[in-house]
PDB file of C-alpha atoms in Angstrom:
ATOM      1  CA  PRO A   1      11.641 -17.943   4.810  1.00  0.00           C
ATOM      2  CA  ALA A   2      11.277 -19.751   1.607  1.00  0.00           C
ATOM      3  CA  PHE A   3      10.121 -19.509  -1.979  1.00  0.00           C
ATOM      4  CA  VAL A   4       7.171 -21.711  -2.963  1.00  0.00           C
ATOM      5  CA  ILE A   5       6.306 -22.419  -6.582  1.00  0.00           C
ATOM      6  CA  TYR A   6       2.682 -23.172  -7.524  1.00  0.00           C
ATOM      7  CA  HIS A   7       3.134 -22.570 -11.220  1.00  0.00           C
ATOM      8  CA  ASP A   8       6.100 -22.951 -13.545  1.00  0.00           C
ATOM      9  CA  ASP A   9       5.810 -19.322 -14.656  1.00  0.00           C
ATOM     10  CA  PHE A  10       6.956 -18.339 -11.090  1.00  0.00           C
ATOM     11  CA  ASN A  11      10.450 -19.430 -12.109  1.00  0.00           C
ATOM     12  CA  ALA A  12      10.588 -16.580 -14.679  1.00  0.00           C
ATOM     13  CA  ILE A  13       9.925 -14.179 -11.804  1.00  0.00           C
ATOM     14  CA  LEU A  14      12.415 -15.739  -9.419  1.00  0.00           C
ATOM     15  CA  GLY A  15      15.173 -16.022 -11.952  1.00  0.00           C
ATOM     16  CA  GLU A  16      18.225 -18.383 -11.647  1.00  0.00           C
ATOM     17  CA  ASN A  17      19.503 -17.116  -8.308  1.00  0.00           C
ATOM     18  CA  PRO A  18      16.600 -15.803  -6.082  1.00  0.00           C
ATOM     19  CA  ASP A  19      17.757 -14.593  -2.693  1.00  0.00           C
ATOM     20  CA  LEU A  20      16.047 -13.451   0.410  1.00  0.00           C
ATOM     21  CA  LYS A  21      17.631 -11.661   3.337  1.00  0.00           C
ATOM     22  CA  ILE A  22      17.045  -9.228   6.146  1.00  0.00           C
ATOM     23  CA  ALA A  23      18.399  -5.789   5.003  1.00  0.00           C
ATOM     24  CA  TYR A  24      17.591  -4.003   8.194  1.00  0.00           C
ATOM     25  CA  GLU A  25      15.925  -4.856  11.601  1.00  0.00           C
ATOM     26  CA  ASP A  26      15.088  -3.181  14.844  1.00  0.00           C
ATOM     27  CA  LYS A  27      13.013  -3.692  17.960  1.00  0.00           C
ATOM     28  CA  PHE A  28      10.777  -0.800  16.901  1.00  0.00           C
ATOM     29  CA  PRO A  29       8.054  -1.820  14.445  1.00  0.00           C
ATOM     30  CA  PHE A  30       9.248   0.718  11.831  1.00  0.00           C
ATOM     31  CA  ALA A  31       8.220  -1.214   8.603  1.00  0.00           C
ATOM     32  CA  HIS A  32       4.501  -1.521   8.660  1.00  0.00           C
ATOM     33  CA  GLY A  33       3.001   0.475   5.810  1.00  0.00           C
ATOM     34  CA  ALA A  34       3.659   2.519   2.609  1.00  0.00           C
ATOM     35  CA  GLY A  35       6.842   1.150   1.051  1.00  0.00           C
ATOM     36  CA  ILE A  36       7.865   3.704  -1.562  1.00  0.00           C
ATOM     37  CA  TYR A  37      11.103   3.392  -3.469  1.00  0.00           C
ATOM     38  CA  ILE A  38      12.698   6.604  -4.818  1.00  0.00           C
ATOM     39  CA  PRO A  39      15.188   5.515  -7.549  1.00  0.00           C
ATOM     40  CA  ARG A  40      17.153   8.760  -7.671  1.00  0.00           C
ATOM     41  CA  LYS A  41      17.864   8.579  -3.887  1.00  0.00           C
ATOM     42  CA  ASP A  42      18.016   4.720  -3.666  1.00  0.00           C
ATOM     43  CA  THR A  43      15.851   5.104  -0.635  1.00  0.00           C
ATOM     44  CA  VAL A  44      12.623   3.462   0.627  1.00  0.00           C
ATOM     45  CA  PHE A  45      10.151   5.319   2.715  1.00  0.00           C
ATOM     46  CA  VAL A  46       8.085   3.342   5.177  1.00  0.00           C
ATOM     47  CA  THR A  47       5.598   4.031   7.940  1.00  0.00           C
ATOM     48  CA  SER A  48       5.517   2.415  11.418  1.00  0.00           C
ATOM     49  CA  ARG A  49       2.663   0.662  13.199  1.00  0.00           C
ATOM     50  CA  PRO A  50       0.640   3.169  15.319  1.00  0.00           C
ATOM     51  CA  LEU A  51       2.025   3.086  18.801  1.00  0.00           C
ATOM     52  CA  VAL A  52       1.987   5.224  21.924  1.00  0.00           C
ATOM     53  CA  MET A  53       5.516   6.534  22.120  1.00  0.00           C
ATOM     54  CA  SER A  54       7.313   7.011  25.390  1.00  0.00           C
ATOM     55  CA  GLY A  55       6.099  10.145  27.250  1.00  0.00           C
ATOM     56  CA  LYS A  56       3.041  10.488  24.939  1.00  0.00           C
ATOM     57  CA  LEU A  57      -0.613   9.872  25.557  1.00  0.00           C
ATOM     58  CA  GLU A  58      -1.874   9.252  21.987  1.00  0.00           C
ATOM     59  CA  LYS A  59      -0.806   6.867  19.225  1.00  0.00           C
ATOM     60  CA  GLU A  60       1.595   8.069  16.594  1.00  0.00           C
ATOM     61  CA  VAL A  61       2.948   6.771  13.387  1.00  0.00           C
ATOM     62  CA  LYS A  62       6.567   7.505  12.361  1.00  0.00           C
ATOM     63  CA  ILE A  63       7.671   7.932   8.819  1.00  0.00           C
ATOM     64  CA  ASN A  64      11.145   6.374   8.253  1.00  0.00           C
ATOM     65  CA  LYS A  65      13.385   6.352   5.217  1.00  0.00           C
ATOM     66  CA  LEU A  66      15.793   3.463   4.671  1.00  0.00           C
ATOM     67  CA  VAL A  67      18.879   4.665   2.724  1.00  0.00           C
ATOM     68  CA  ARG A  68      21.164   2.256   0.990  1.00  0.00           C
ATOM     69  CA  GLU A  69      24.819   3.200   1.687  1.00  0.00           C
ATOM     70  CA  ALA A  70      27.840   2.688  -0.477  1.00  0.00           C
ATOM     71  CA  ALA A  71      28.779  -0.565   1.251  1.00  0.00           C
ATOM     72  CA  GLY A  72      25.321  -2.065   0.549  1.00  0.00           C
ATOM     73  CA  THR A  73      24.190  -1.661   4.216  1.00  0.00           C
ATOM     74  CA  TRP A  74      21.091   0.298   5.124  1.00  0.00           C
ATOM     75  CA  ARG A  75      20.518   3.175   7.408  1.00  0.00           C
ATOM     76  CA  ARG A  76      17.198   4.241   8.965  1.00  0.00           C
ATOM     77  CA  ASP A  77      16.380   7.924   9.426  1.00  0.00           C
ATOM     78  CA  GLU A  78      13.207   9.303  10.953  1.00  0.00           C
ATOM     79  CA  VAL A  79      11.309  11.850   8.819  1.00  0.00           C
ATOM     80  CA  LEU A  80       9.669  14.579  10.719  1.00  0.00           C
ATOM     81  CA  THR A  81       6.165  15.465   9.448  1.00  0.00           C
ATOM     82  CA  LEU A  82       2.961  17.114  10.545  1.00  0.00           C
ATOM     83  CA  ALA A  83       0.845  14.430   8.763  1.00  0.00           C
ATOM     84  CA  VAL A  84      -1.053  12.482  11.383  1.00  0.00           C
ATOM     85  CA  LEU A  85      -1.166   8.686  11.517  1.00  0.00           C
ATOM     86  CA  VAL A  86       0.119   8.007   8.080  1.00  0.00           C
ATOM     87  CA  THR A  87      -0.612   4.642   6.507  1.00  0.00           C
ATOM     88  CA  GLY A  88       0.044   3.937   2.742  1.00  0.00           C
ATOM     89  CA  GLY A  89       1.559   6.003   0.044  1.00  0.00           C
ATOM     90  CA  THR A  90       3.122   5.998  -3.472  1.00  0.00           C
ATOM     91  CA  ASN A  91       5.470   7.812  -5.767  1.00  0.00           C
ATOM     92  CA  TYR A  92       4.143  11.109  -7.133  1.00  0.00           C
ATOM     93  CA  GLY A  93       6.500  12.298  -9.819  1.00  0.00           C
ATOM     94  CA  ASP A  94       9.864  12.734  -8.130  1.00  0.00           C
ATOM     95  CA  HIS A  95       8.203  12.941  -4.739  1.00  0.00           C
ATOM     96  CA  LEU A  96       5.559  11.138  -2.595  1.00  0.00           C
ATOM     97  CA  VAL A  97       1.967  11.229  -1.670  1.00  0.00           C
ATOM     98  CA  PHE A  98       0.858   9.696   1.626  1.00  0.00           C
ATOM     99  CA  CYS A  99      -2.527   8.719   3.119  1.00  0.00           C
ATOM    100  CA  SER A 100      -3.066  10.331   6.466  1.00  0.00           C
ATOM    101  CA  GLN A 101      -5.767   8.726   8.680  1.00  0.00           C
ATOM    102  CA  GLY A 102      -6.037  11.737  10.910  1.00  0.00           C
ATOM    103  CA  ASP A 103      -7.436  11.719  14.460  1.00  0.00           C
ATOM    104  CA  TYR A 104     -10.134  13.463  16.481  1.00  0.00           C
ATOM    105  CA  ARG A 105      -8.615  16.857  15.722  1.00  0.00           C
ATOM    106  CA  ASP A 106      -6.943  16.367  12.413  1.00  0.00           C
ATOM    107  CA  LEU A 107      -9.063  15.642   9.298  1.00  0.00           C
ATOM    108  CA  GLY A 108      -6.449  13.385   7.611  1.00  0.00           C
ATOM    109  CA  GLY A 109      -6.352  13.084   3.794  1.00  0.00           C
ATOM    110  CA  LEU A 110      -3.829  13.125   1.038  1.00  0.00           C
ATOM    111  CA  VAL A 111      -0.562  14.620   1.895  1.00  0.00           C
ATOM    112  CA  HIS A 112       2.150  15.581  -0.650  1.00  0.00           C
ATOM    113  CA  MET A 113       5.749  15.252   0.644  1.00  0.00           C
ATOM    114  CA  ASP A 114       9.056  16.189  -1.004  1.00  0.00           C
ATOM    115  CA  ALA A 115      11.530  13.263  -1.273  1.00  0.00           C
ATOM    116  CA  ASP A 116      14.360  15.626  -0.463  1.00  0.00           C
ATOM    117  CA  TYR A 117      15.353  16.925   2.971  1.00  0.00           C
ATOM    118  CA  PRO A 118      13.675  18.688   4.923  1.00  0.00           C
ATOM    119  CA  HIS A 119      10.784  16.801   3.413  1.00  0.00           C
ATOM    120  CA  ARG A 120       8.309  19.648   3.263  1.00  0.00           C
ATOM    121  CA  SER A 121       4.647  18.530   3.154  1.00  0.00           C
ATOM    122  CA  SER A 122       1.287  19.886   2.250  1.00  0.00           C
ATOM    123  CA  VAL A 123      -2.290  18.703   2.398  1.00  0.00           C
ATOM    124  CA  MET A 124      -3.729  18.026  -1.076  1.00  0.00           C
ATOM    125  CA  LEU A 125      -7.243  16.937   0.063  1.00  0.00           C
ATOM    126  CA  ASN A 126      -8.938  16.555   3.405  1.00  0.00           C
ATOM    127  CA  ASN A 127     -12.664  16.121   2.833  1.00  0.00           C
ATOM    128  CA  TYR A 128     -15.300  14.865   0.399  1.00  0.00           C
ATOM    129  CA  LEU A 129     -17.492  17.855  -0.344  1.00  0.00           C
ATOM    130  CA  GLY A 130     -17.480  18.934   3.275  1.00  0.00           C
ATOM    131  CA  ARG A 131     -17.734  15.478   4.892  1.00  0.00           C
ATOM    132  CA  ARG A 132     -14.744  13.970   6.748  1.00  0.00           C
ATOM    133  CA  PHE A 133     -13.137  10.910   5.276  1.00  0.00           C
ATOM    134  CA  ASN A 134     -13.023   7.785   7.411  1.00  0.00           C
ATOM    135  CA  SER A 135      -9.322   6.988   7.512  1.00  0.00           C
ATOM    136  CA  LEU A 136      -7.465   6.922   4.259  1.00  0.00           C
ATOM    137  CA  TYR A 137      -5.401   3.790   3.718  1.00  0.00           C
ATOM    138  CA  ASP A 138      -3.745   3.432   0.287  1.00  0.00           C
ATOM    139  CA  VAL A 139      -3.329   5.457  -2.876  1.00  0.00           C
ATOM    140  CA  ALA A 140      -2.421   4.831  -6.593  1.00  0.00           C
ATOM    141  CA  VAL A 141      -1.600   7.387  -9.312  1.00  0.00           C
ATOM    142  CA  HIS A 142      -3.185   7.166 -12.777  1.00  0.00           C
ATOM    143  CA  SER A 143      -1.187   8.368 -15.810  1.00  0.00           C
ATOM    144  CA  ASP A 144      -3.668  11.265 -16.169  1.00  0.00           C
ATOM    145  CA  GLY A 145      -2.301  12.675 -12.810  1.00  0.00           C
ATOM    146  CA  SER A 146      -5.419  11.604 -10.755  1.00  0.00           C
ATOM    147  CA  LEU A 147      -5.128   9.982  -7.367  1.00  0.00           C
ATOM    148  CA  TRP A 148      -7.223   6.904  -6.541  1.00  0.00           C
ATOM    149  CA  PHE A 149      -7.495   6.024  -2.911  1.00  0.00           C
ATOM    150  CA  THR A 150      -9.218   3.739  -0.432  1.00  0.00           C
ATOM    151  CA  ASP A 151     -11.057   4.929   2.770  1.00  0.00           C
ATOM    152  CA  PRO A 152     -11.960   2.125   5.210  1.00  0.00           C
ATOM    153  CA  ILE A 153     -13.411   2.437   8.629  1.00  0.00           C
ATOM    154  CA  TYR A 154     -10.372   1.364  10.674  1.00  0.00           C
ATOM    155  CA  GLY A 155      -9.691   4.671  12.357  1.00  0.00           C
ATOM    156  CA  PHE A 156     -13.054   4.759  14.070  1.00  0.00           C
ATOM    157  CA  GLU A 157     -12.848   1.026  15.053  1.00  0.00           C
ATOM    158  CA  GLN A 158      -9.416   1.631  16.618  1.00  0.00           C
ATOM    159  CA  GLY A 159     -10.711   4.570  18.612  1.00  0.00           C
ATOM    160  CA  LEU A 160      -8.596   7.099  16.586  1.00  0.00           C
ATOM    161  CA  ARG A 161     -11.398   8.878  14.606  1.00  0.00           C
ATOM    162  CA  ARG A 162     -14.878  10.222  15.091  1.00  0.00           C
ATOM    163  CA  ARG A 163     -17.981   8.261  13.978  1.00  0.00           C
ATOM    164  CA  PRO A 164     -17.845   7.896  10.095  1.00  0.00           C
ATOM    165  CA  GLU A 165     -19.614  10.379   7.955  1.00  0.00           C
ATOM    166  CA  LEU A 166     -19.138   8.315   4.802  1.00  0.00           C
ATOM    167  CA  PRO A 167     -19.459   4.705   3.714  1.00  0.00           C
ATOM    168  CA  ASN A 168     -16.379   2.587   3.134  1.00  0.00           C
ATOM    169  CA  GLN A 169     -15.510   3.620  -0.412  1.00  0.00           C
ATOM    170  CA  VAL A 170     -12.835   4.312  -3.041  1.00  0.00           C
ATOM    171  CA  TYR A 171     -12.300   7.845  -4.507  1.00  0.00           C
ATOM    172  CA  ARG A 172     -10.733   9.568  -7.354  1.00  0.00           C
ATOM    173  CA  PHE A 173      -9.141  13.017  -6.929  1.00  0.00           C
ATOM    174  CA  ASP A 174      -7.869  15.306  -9.749  1.00  0.00           C
ATOM    175  CA  PRO A 175      -5.389  17.786  -8.134  1.00  0.00           C
ATOM    176  CA  ARG A 176      -5.494  19.964 -11.221  1.00  0.00           C
ATOM    177  CA  SER A 177      -9.244  20.607 -11.280  1.00  0.00           C
ATOM    178  CA  GLY A 178     -10.044  19.825  -7.633  1.00  0.00           C
ATOM    179  CA  ASP A 179     -12.676  17.257  -8.776  1.00  0.00           C
ATOM    180  CA  VAL A 180     -13.231  14.540  -6.225  1.00  0.00           C
ATOM    181  CA  ARG A 181     -15.704  11.678  -6.753  1.00  0.00           C
ATOM    182  CA  VAL A 182     -16.659   8.233  -5.478  1.00  0.00           C
ATOM    183  CA  VAL A 183     -15.663   5.543  -7.975  1.00  0.00           C
ATOM    184  CA  ALA A 184     -16.283   2.283  -6.121  1.00  0.00           C
ATOM    185  CA  ASP A 185     -18.554   1.365  -3.238  1.00  0.00           C
ATOM    186  CA  GLY A 186     -20.197  -1.852  -1.825  1.00  0.00           C
ATOM    187  CA  LEU A 187     -16.911  -2.833  -0.223  1.00  0.00           C
ATOM    188  CA  GLY A 188     -16.492  -3.907   3.492  1.00  0.00           C
ATOM    189  CA  ARG A 189     -12.994  -2.421   4.296  1.00  0.00           C
ATOM    190  CA  PRO A 190     -11.165  -1.354   1.058  1.00  0.00           C
ATOM    191  CA  LYS A 191      -7.425  -1.250   1.515  1.00  0.00           C
ATOM    192  CA  GLY A 192      -4.903  -1.889  -1.200  1.00  0.00           C
ATOM    193  CA  ILE A 193      -5.291  -0.358  -4.681  1.00  0.00           C
ATOM    194  CA  CYS A 194      -3.322  -0.493  -7.922  1.00  0.00           C
ATOM    195  CA  PHE A 195      -3.567  -0.293 -11.686  1.00  0.00           C
ATOM    196  CA  SER A 196      -2.515  -2.887 -14.315  1.00  0.00           C
ATOM    197  CA  PRO A 197       0.458  -1.797 -16.454  1.00  0.00           C
ATOM    198  CA  ARG A 198      -1.714  -0.404 -19.296  1.00  0.00           C
ATOM    199  CA  GLU A 199      -4.339   0.859 -16.793  1.00  0.00           C
ATOM    200  CA  LYS A 200      -7.020  -1.332 -18.431  1.00  0.00           C
ATOM    201  CA  THR A 201      -7.809  -2.970 -15.036  1.00  0.00           C
ATOM    202  CA  LEU A 202      -8.120  -1.509 -11.430  1.00  0.00           C
ATOM    203  CA  TYR A 203      -7.462  -3.821  -8.472  1.00  0.00           C
ATOM    204  CA  ILE A 204      -8.841  -3.250  -5.011  1.00  0.00           C
ATOM    205  CA  SER A 205      -8.273  -5.451  -1.949  1.00  0.00           C
ATOM    206  CA  ASP A 206     -11.120  -5.760   0.472  1.00  0.00           C
ATOM    207  CA  ASN A 207     -10.025  -6.603   4.016  1.00  0.00           C
ATOM    208  CA  ASP A 208     -13.610  -6.851   5.512  1.00  0.00           C
ATOM    209  CA  ALA A 209     -12.550 -10.045   7.328  1.00  0.00           C
ATOM    210  CA  LEU A 210     -10.042  -8.013   9.454  1.00  0.00           C
ATOM    211  CA  HIS A 211     -11.656  -5.809  11.998  1.00  0.00           C
ATOM    212  CA  GLY A 212     -10.086  -2.720  13.668  1.00  0.00           C
ATOM    213  CA  ASP A 213      -9.458  -4.665  16.914  1.00  0.00           C
ATOM    214  CA  GLY A 214      -7.485  -7.308  15.036  1.00  0.00           C
ATOM    215  CA  SER A 215     -10.097  -9.986  15.199  1.00  0.00           C
ATOM    216  CA  ILE A 216     -10.817 -12.107  11.992  1.00  0.00           C
ATOM    217  CA  ASP A 217     -14.309 -12.989  10.718  1.00  0.00           C
ATOM    218  CA  GLN A 218     -13.727 -15.761   8.306  1.00  0.00           C
ATOM    219  CA  MET A 219     -17.201 -15.269   6.732  1.00  0.00           C
ATOM    220  CA  ARG A 220     -16.336 -11.858   5.446  1.00  0.00           C
ATOM    221  CA  ALA A 221     -14.314 -10.818   2.405  1.00  0.00           C
ATOM    222  CA  ALA A 222     -10.556 -11.182   2.242  1.00  0.00           C
ATOM    223  CA  THR A 223     -10.436 -10.736  -1.404  1.00  0.00           C
ATOM    224  CA  ILE A 224      -8.833  -8.851  -4.311  1.00  0.00           C
ATOM    225  CA  TYR A 225     -11.425  -7.539  -6.839  1.00  0.00           C
ATOM    226  CA  ALA A 226     -10.724  -6.557 -10.408  1.00  0.00           C
ATOM    227  CA  TYR A 227     -12.516  -3.842 -12.336  1.00  0.00           C
ATOM    228  CA  ASP A 228     -12.423  -3.065 -16.085  1.00  0.00           C
ATOM    229  CA  MET A 229     -11.617   0.648 -16.756  1.00  0.00           C
ATOM    230  CA  LEU A 230     -14.091   2.407 -19.050  1.00  0.00           C
ATOM    231  CA  ASP A 231     -13.521   5.798 -20.698  1.00  0.00           C
ATOM    232  CA  LYS A 232     -16.937   7.571 -21.089  1.00  0.00           C
ATOM    233  CA  ASN A 233     -18.008  11.114 -21.274  1.00  0.00           C
ATOM    234  CA  GLY A 234     -14.472  12.330 -20.729  1.00  0.00           C
ATOM    235  CA  ALA A 235     -14.130  10.431 -17.438  1.00  0.00           C
ATOM    236  CA  LYS A 236     -12.776   7.047 -16.255  1.00  0.00           C
ATOM    237  CA  TRP A 237     -15.036   4.513 -14.555  1.00  0.00           C
ATOM    238  CA  PRO A 238     -14.242   1.169 -12.936  1.00  0.00           C
ATOM    239  CA  ILE A 239     -16.935  -1.326 -14.030  1.00  0.00           C
ATOM    240  CA  ASN A 240     -17.576  -5.142 -14.127  1.00  0.00           C
ATOM    241  CA  ARG A 241     -16.371  -5.833 -10.602  1.00  0.00           C
ATOM    242  CA  ARG A 242     -15.343  -9.495 -10.199  1.00  0.00           C
ATOM    243  CA  VAL A 243     -13.431 -11.650  -7.782  1.00  0.00           C
ATOM    244  CA  PHE A 244      -9.817 -11.771  -8.868  1.00  0.00           C
ATOM    245  CA  ALA A 245      -8.248 -13.819  -6.058  1.00  0.00           C
ATOM    246  CA  MET A 246      -8.461 -14.699  -2.394  1.00  0.00           C
ATOM    247  CA  PRO A 247      -5.329 -15.681  -0.368  1.00  0.00           C
ATOM    248  CA  ASP A 248      -5.427 -18.778   1.750  1.00  0.00           C
ATOM    249  CA  THR A 249      -3.726 -17.054   4.767  1.00  0.00           C
ATOM    250  CA  GLY A 250      -4.881 -13.771   6.260  1.00  0.00           C
ATOM    251  CA  VAL A 251      -6.016 -10.835   4.124  1.00  0.00           C
ATOM    252  CA  PRO A 252      -4.554  -9.205   1.068  1.00  0.00           C
ATOM    253  CA  ASP A 253      -3.270  -5.888   2.256  1.00  0.00           C
ATOM    254  CA  ALA A 254      -1.038  -3.821   0.028  1.00  0.00           C
ATOM    255  CA  ILE A 255      -1.159  -4.783  -3.695  1.00  0.00           C
ATOM    256  CA  ALA A 256       0.855  -3.873  -6.801  1.00  0.00           C
ATOM    257  CA  CYS A 257       1.446  -5.133 -10.314  1.00  0.00           C
ATOM    258  CA  ASP A 258       4.697  -5.744 -12.083  1.00  0.00           C
ATOM    259  CA  ALA A 259       5.331  -4.664 -15.703  1.00  0.00           C
ATOM    260  CA  HIS A 260       3.960  -8.034 -16.984  1.00  0.00           C
ATOM    261  CA  GLY A 261       0.645  -7.550 -15.239  1.00  0.00           C
ATOM    262  CA  ASN A 262       1.249 -10.069 -12.465  1.00  0.00           C
ATOM    263  CA  VAL A 263      -0.451  -9.034  -9.139  1.00  0.00           C
ATOM    264  CA  TYR A 264       1.479  -9.054  -5.927  1.00  0.00           C
ATOM    265  CA  ALA A 265      -0.109  -8.863  -2.454  1.00  0.00           C
ATOM    266  CA  ALA A 266       1.100  -8.620   1.090  1.00  0.00           C
ATOM    267  CA  CYS A 267      -0.567 -11.474   2.951  1.00  0.00           C
ATOM    268  CA  GLY A 268      -0.599 -13.295   6.251  1.00  0.00           C
ATOM    269  CA  ASP A 269       2.187 -15.747   5.145  1.00  0.00           C
ATOM    270  CA  GLY A 270       4.341 -13.319   3.030  1.00  0.00           C
ATOM    271  CA  LEU A 271       4.170 -12.111  -0.546  1.00  0.00           C
ATOM    272  CA  ASN A 272       1.627 -13.858  -2.843  1.00  0.00           C
ATOM    273  CA  VAL A 273       1.823 -13.509  -6.609  1.00  0.00           C
ATOM    274  CA  TRP A 274      -0.940 -14.243  -9.222  1.00  0.00           C
ATOM    275  CA  ASN A 275      -0.881 -13.895 -12.985  1.00  0.00           C
ATOM    276  CA  PRO A 276      -3.350 -11.551 -14.787  1.00  0.00           C
ATOM    277  CA  GLY A 277      -5.771 -14.541 -15.121  1.00  0.00           C
ATOM    278  CA  GLY A 278      -5.855 -14.973 -11.294  1.00  0.00           C
ATOM    279  CA  SER A 279      -3.780 -18.110 -11.093  1.00  0.00           C
ATOM    280  CA  LEU A 280      -1.505 -18.304  -8.004  1.00  0.00           C
ATOM    281  CA  LEU A 281       2.054 -18.524  -9.319  1.00  0.00           C
ATOM    282  CA  GLY A 282       3.961 -18.606  -6.064  1.00  0.00           C
ATOM    283  CA  LYS A 283       4.785 -17.101  -2.736  1.00  0.00           C
ATOM    284  CA  VAL A 284       7.642 -15.598  -0.776  1.00  0.00           C
ATOM    285  CA  LEU A 285       7.042 -16.999   2.721  1.00  0.00           C
ATOM    286  CA  ILE A 286       7.944 -14.703   5.583  1.00  0.00           C
ATOM    287  CA  PRO A 287       7.417 -15.701   9.281  1.00  0.00           C
ATOM    288  CA  GLY A 288       4.584 -13.500  10.573  1.00  0.00           C
ATOM    289  CA  GLY A 289       3.500 -12.424   7.146  1.00  0.00           C
ATOM    290  CA  ILE A 290       4.018  -8.973   5.681  1.00  0.00           C
ATOM    291  CA  SER A 291       1.848  -5.851   5.777  1.00  0.00           C
ATOM    292  CA  GLY A 292       3.521  -3.998   2.838  1.00  0.00           C
ATOM    293  CA  PHE A 293       6.060  -4.161   0.059  1.00  0.00           C
ATOM    294  CA  CYS A 294       7.435  -2.342  -2.921  1.00  0.00           C
ATOM    295  CA  PHE A 295       9.456  -2.824  -6.050  1.00  0.00           C
ATOM    296  CA  GLY A 296      13.100  -1.423  -5.989  1.00  0.00           C
ATOM    297  CA  LYS A 297      15.732  -1.548  -8.667  1.00  0.00           C
ATOM    298  CA  PRO A 298      15.089  -3.977 -11.535  1.00  0.00           C
ATOM    299  CA  GLY A 299      15.043  -7.440  -9.892  1.00  0.00           C
ATOM    300  CA  GLU A 300      14.445  -6.204  -6.363  1.00  0.00           C
ATOM    301  CA  LEU A 301      11.480  -6.273  -3.987  1.00  0.00           C
ATOM    302  CA  PHE A 302      11.357  -4.915  -0.454  1.00  0.00           C
ATOM    303  CA  LEU A 303       9.095  -6.536   2.076  1.00  0.00           C
ATOM    304  CA  LEU A 304       7.803  -4.908   5.218  1.00  0.00           C
ATOM    305  CA  ASN A 305       7.527  -7.250   8.330  1.00  0.00           C
ATOM    306  CA  GLU A 306       7.136  -4.703  11.133  1.00  0.00           C
ATOM    307  CA  VAL A 307      10.551  -5.066  12.747  1.00  0.00           C
ATOM    308  CA  ARG A 308      12.237  -6.386   9.704  1.00  0.00           C
ATOM    309  CA  PHE A 309      12.924  -4.904   6.278  1.00  0.00           C
ATOM    310  CA  TRP A 310      13.554  -7.776   3.800  1.00  0.00           C
ATOM    311  CA  LEU A 311      15.320  -7.569   0.466  1.00  0.00           C
ATOM    312  CA  VAL A 312      14.294 -10.092  -2.257  1.00  0.00           C
ATOM    313  CA  ALA A 313      16.477 -10.603  -5.264  1.00  0.00           C
ATOM    314  CA  VAL A 314      14.619 -11.951  -8.337  1.00  0.00           C
ATOM    315  CA  ALA A 315      14.967 -11.975 -12.040  1.00  0.00           C
ATOM    316  CA  GLU A 316      16.328  -8.695 -13.359  1.00  0.00           C
ATOM    317  CA  GLY A 317      13.310  -8.188 -15.708  1.00  0.00           C
ATOM    318  CA  VAL A 318      10.909  -7.880 -12.699  1.00  0.00           C
ATOM    319  CA  VAL A 319      10.013  -4.213 -12.308  1.00  0.00           C
ATOM    320  CA  GLY A 320       6.895  -2.453 -10.961  1.00  0.00           C
ATOM    321  CA  ALA A 321       4.236  -1.358 -13.351  1.00  0.00           C
TER     322      ALA A 321
END
């Protein structure tokens, strides 16, 4: 593990005494996706890698919550849910919204979950005008209350879902009106999604280079795209798609912005950070890379490395957008 500086501005993110340590580890790959910090609970919700559990015939994903105890140690508790094959998620008010891939029987979709025990959950959306989604992966919340989410083909490629009924696309859902619409297409395998601090820019990571069987096609996109957000006719539209950044190792999985507009991505060598202009500022190198991360308290980042949950201490001014 190490910090690598590509630009002097990365020092302002790291602060005077950056630190990197394993906060919790286990033999079970509990820390694969999501990464949702609930400040009032000082708890991080994560999702496991899909696995066939002992005594089972089909793959499952476990939702876990990592609770910081008074002594500063962390405890992992499993969260029981009816949501099937959960992947990414985000804060939704004081609670959470997860992406459920679904399976041959379950439609999957957006699932609301209470942050408080017993973590009641309910399905918010499970189809696009009667057609099944592919396998939802990640979701971001706009300040107008709408949910923007990615829907790649991975579930079908991994033998978990039926043949796709829709292209690989990005959608917007308004829970108040029920309106659901396609907002971005022409992507290979859209995965991560986030907004800039003032919501002037939408970022989407395309993992087309990574196939469902784990193979890599270097000739396909492993790219973060940026879109300008346009207000027109009472609706918000992402326009002017452009290449924002491409990591040098692996694919950019989960993405998020800090309050200054810097863009963070989970990559094959760890956490990569770019400024709003697309210049690589630096990296937090983690053996084996990371598949997810989230911001915690001011000056904290949590990195998901399958069997390890890393805590990164940086400058106190670093907070999520």
